[in-house]
């Protein structure tokens, strides 16, 4: 992280037009994070990669990328990853709105010899209003609160080898990642508007979704009022 002396703007990788870290044949920009790393930081991370599980995941991930680049779907990559890691029991943390997709995924996993244990987001649901959600925010989606912490706890209890997230809401997925143990990957990232392809908004940022770059999204005045801001 480096600052521009003229305006104190902090630059990072998203501001880089060189990406020399990928091929390492060009000159790094002055603010490059790679060149700014200390020996202590490099040594600390290098030690972490020597951890048995970390090293195995890194090697197998690179092998799958190199062997099946542009040929395997993400479903196939997850299966290949689980096989090479020696995983037997796959957990699925699914949104109830994508339960059909999770059922199909479970069938595919079982066909490939895996044991599957799926937990839906409404497991052990309680009322949103009991947690402090205002009633007007329950009129569209109902009052049953998603329970990603319980999803994580139940998958931990089931001792799954690998957990796969299927369409948890923004924020709910954060809580699941926070409390789930072990290795986690994501199959589907929810986007109700774009058929669960959130990258489409970025690809269309110069056309249909150019409004995303025209001005900031409006703030929720109700939230600001509730927080006393």
C-alpha positions as CSV (number, residue, x, y, z in Angstrom):
1,X,0.0,0.0,0.0
2,X,1.5,3.3,-1.1
3,X,0.2,6.9,-1.0
4,X,0.4,9.5,-3.8
5,X,2.1,12.6,-2.3
6,X,0.0,15.0,-4.3
7,X,-3.4,13.9,-3.0
8,X,-2.6,11.3,-0.4
9,X,-4.5,8.7,-2.4
10,X,-3.7,5.2,-1.3
11,X,-3.0,2.8,-4.2
12,X,-3.3,-1.0,-4.3
13,X,-3.5,-3.8,-6.8
14,X,-6.9,-2.6,-8.2
15,X,-5.1,0.6,-9.4
16,X,-2.2,-1.3,-11.1
17,X,-2.1,-1.5,-14.9
18,X,1.0,-3.6,-15.1
19,X,0.2,-6.7,-13.1
20,X,3.9,-7.7,-13.3
21,X,3.3,-10.1,-10.3
22,X,1.7,-12.5,-12.8
23,X,4.4,-12.8,-15.4
24,X,7.3,-11.0,-13.6
25,X,8.9,-9.8,-16.9
26,X,8.1,-6.1,-16.5
27,X,8.9,-3.4,-14.0
28,X,6.9,-3.2,-10.9
29,X,5.1,0.2,-10.3
30,X,6.3,2.4,-7.4
31,X,3.4,1.5,-5.2
32,X,3.6,-2.2,-5.9
33,X,2.6,-4.3,-2.8
34,X,5.0,-7.1,-3.8
35,X,8.0,-4.8,-3.6
36,X,6.8,-3.3,-0.4
37,X,6.7,-6.6,1.5
38,X,9.1,-7.0,4.4
39,X,11.3,-10.1,4.9
40,X,9.3,-10.9,8.0
41,X,6.0,-10.8,6.1
42,X,7.4,-13.1,3.4
43,X,8.9,-15.5,5.8
44,X,5.7,-15.7,7.9
45,X,3.5,-16.5,4.9
46,X,6.1,-18.9,3.5
47,X,5.9,-20.8,6.8
48,X,2.2,-21.0,6.6
49,X,2.4,-22.6,3.2
50,X,4.6,-25.3,4.7
51,X,1.6,-26.4,6.9
52,X,0.7,-29.9,5.7
53,X,-3.0,-29.0,4.8
54,X,-2.1,-25.6,3.3
55,X,0.6,-27.0,1.1
56,X,-1.6,-29.9,-0.1
57,X,-4.4,-27.5,-1.0
58,X,-2.1,-25.1,-2.8
59,X,-0.5,-27.9,-4.9
60,X,-3.7,-29.6,-5.8
61,X,-5.4,-26.3,-6.7
62,X,-2.5,-25.4,-9.0
63,X,-2.7,-28.9,-10.6
64,X,-6.4,-28.7,-11.3
65,X,-6.1,-25.2,-12.7
66,X,-3.2,-26.3,-15.0
67,X,-4.8,-29.5,-16.1
68,X,-8.4,-28.5,-16.6
69,X,-8.1,-24.7,-17.4
70,X,-11.1,-23.6,-19.5
71,X,-12.4,-27.2,-19.7
72,X,-13.9,-28.1,-16.3
73,X,-17.0,-26.4,-14.8
74,X,-16.8,-25.3,-11.2
75,X,-18.9,-28.3,-10.2
76,X,-16.3,-30.6,-11.8
77,X,-13.5,-28.7,-10.3
78,X,-15.0,-29.1,-6.8
79,X,-15.3,-32.9,-7.4
80,X,-11.8,-33.1,-8.6
81,X,-10.5,-31.1,-5.7
82,X,-12.4,-33.2,-3.2
83,X,-11.1,-36.4,-4.7
84,X,-7.4,-35.3,-4.8
85,X,-7.7,-34.0,-1.2
86,X,-9.1,-37.4,-0.1
87,X,-12.3,-35.9,1.2
88,X,-15.3,-38.2,1.7
89,X,-18.0,-36.2,3.3
90,X,-19.2,-33.0,1.6
91,X,-21.3,-30.4,3.4
92,X,-23.7,-28.1,1.5
93,X,-24.7,-24.8,3.1
94,X,-27.6,-23.8,0.9
95,X,-30.2,-21.1,0.7
96,X,-33.7,-22.5,0.7
97,X,-34.3,-20.5,-2.5
98,X,-31.6,-22.7,-4.2
99,X,-32.6,-26.0,-2.7
100,X,-33.3,-27.5,-6.1
101,X,-29.8,-26.6,-7.3
102,X,-28.4,-28.1,-4.1
103,X,-30.4,-31.3,-4.7
104,X,-29.0,-31.6,-8.2
105,X,-25.4,-30.9,-6.8
106,X,-26.0,-33.5,-4.1
107,X,-27.0,-36.1,-6.7
108,X,-23.9,-35.4,-8.7
109,X,-21.7,-35.7,-5.6
110,X,-23.3,-39.0,-4.6
111,X,-22.9,-40.3,-8.1
112,X,-19.2,-39.6,-7.7
113,X,-19.0,-41.5,-4.5
114,X,-19.2,-38.8,-1.9
115,X,-21.4,-38.7,1.3
116,X,-23.4,-35.5,1.3
117,X,-24.8,-33.6,4.3
118,X,-26.8,-30.5,3.4
119,X,-28.1,-27.8,5.7
120,X,-30.7,-25.1,4.6
121,X,-30.4,-21.5,5.7
122,X,-33.7,-21.6,7.6
123,X,-32.7,-24.4,9.9
124,X,-33.7,-23.5,13.5
125,X,-35.2,-20.3,12.1
126,X,-36.5,-17.7,14.5
127,X,-38.4,-14.4,13.9
128,X,-36.4,-11.6,12.3
129,X,-38.4,-9.2,14.5
130,X,-37.2,-11.0,17.6
131,X,-33.6,-10.0,16.6
132,X,-34.6,-6.4,16.1
133,X,-35.5,-6.3,12.4
134,X,-38.4,-3.8,11.8
135,X,-41.6,-5.4,10.6
136,X,-41.7,-3.6,7.3
137,X,-38.6,-5.4,6.2
138,X,-40.4,-8.8,6.6
139,X,-43.3,-8.1,4.2
140,X,-41.5,-9.4,1.1
141,X,-39.4,-12.2,2.4
142,X,-41.2,-13.2,5.5
143,X,-40.3,-13.2,9.2
144,X,-38.3,-16.4,9.3
145,X,-34.7,-15.4,9.9
146,X,-31.9,-17.2,8.0
147,X,-29.6,-19.0,10.5
148,X,-26.1,-19.3,8.9
149,X,-24.5,-19.7,12.4
150,X,-26.6,-22.8,13.0
151,X,-25.8,-24.0,9.5
152,X,-22.1,-23.8,10.4
153,X,-22.5,-25.4,13.8
154,X,-24.5,-28.4,12.4
155,X,-21.9,-28.9,9.6
156,X,-19.1,-28.7,12.2
157,X,-21.0,-31.3,14.3
158,X,-21.4,-33.6,11.2
159,X,-17.6,-33.4,10.7
160,X,-17.8,-32.7,7.0
161,X,-14.4,-32.7,5.2
162,X,-15.4,-29.9,2.8
163,X,-18.2,-27.4,3.0
164,X,-19.7,-25.9,-0.2
165,X,-21.8,-22.6,-0.1
166,X,-24.7,-22.5,-2.4
167,X,-26.4,-19.1,-2.7
168,X,-26.3,-17.7,0.9
169,X,-27.3,-14.1,1.1
170,X,-24.7,-11.3,1.4
171,X,-23.8,-11.1,5.1
172,X,-25.3,-14.5,5.9
173,X,-22.5,-16.0,3.9
174,X,-20.1,-13.9,6.0
175,X,-21.5,-15.4,9.2
176,X,-21.2,-18.9,7.8
177,X,-17.6,-18.4,6.8
178,X,-16.9,-17.0,10.3
179,X,-18.2,-19.9,12.3
180,X,-17.7,-22.9,10.0
181,X,-14.6,-25.0,10.6
182,X,-12.3,-26.6,8.0
183,X,-12.1,-26.0,4.3
184,X,-14.9,-24.0,2.5
185,X,-15.5,-23.2,-1.1
186,X,-18.4,-21.6,-2.9
187,X,-20.4,-23.0,-5.8
188,X,-23.0,-20.3,-6.3
189,X,-23.0,-16.7,-5.2
190,X,-26.5,-15.3,-5.0
191,X,-27.7,-12.6,-7.3
192,X,-31.5,-12.7,-7.7
193,X,-31.5,-10.1,-10.4
194,X,-28.8,-11.6,-12.6
195,X,-29.6,-15.3,-12.3
196,X,-26.8,-15.7,-9.8
197,X,-24.2,-14.3,-12.1
198,X,-23.1,-11.1,-10.2
199,X,-20.2,-10.5,-12.6
200,X,-22.7,-9.6,-15.2
201,X,-23.2,-6.2,-13.5
202,X,-19.5,-5.6,-14.0
203,X,-19.4,-6.8,-17.6
204,X,-22.4,-4.5,-18.4
205,X,-21.0,-1.5,-16.4
206,X,-20.5,0.5,-19.7
207,X,-23.9,-0.4,-21.0
208,X,-27.1,-1.5,-19.1
209,X,-25.5,-1.1,-15.7
210,X,-23.6,2.1,-16.4
211,X,-25.6,3.6,-13.5
212,X,-23.3,1.8,-11.1
213,X,-20.4,4.1,-12.3
214,X,-22.5,7.2,-12.6
215,X,-23.1,7.9,-8.9
216,X,-22.9,6.2,-5.6
217,X,-25.8,4.1,-4.5
218,X,-28.2,6.1,-2.2
219,X,-27.7,5.6,1.5
220,X,-30.5,4.0,3.5
221,X,-31.8,7.0,5.4
222,X,-33.8,4.8,7.7
223,X,-30.7,3.0,8.7
224,X,-28.8,6.2,9.3
225,X,-31.7,7.5,11.4
226,X,-31.8,4.3,13.4
227,X,-28.0,4.5,14.0
228,X,-28.3,8.1,15.1
229,X,-26.0,9.4,12.2
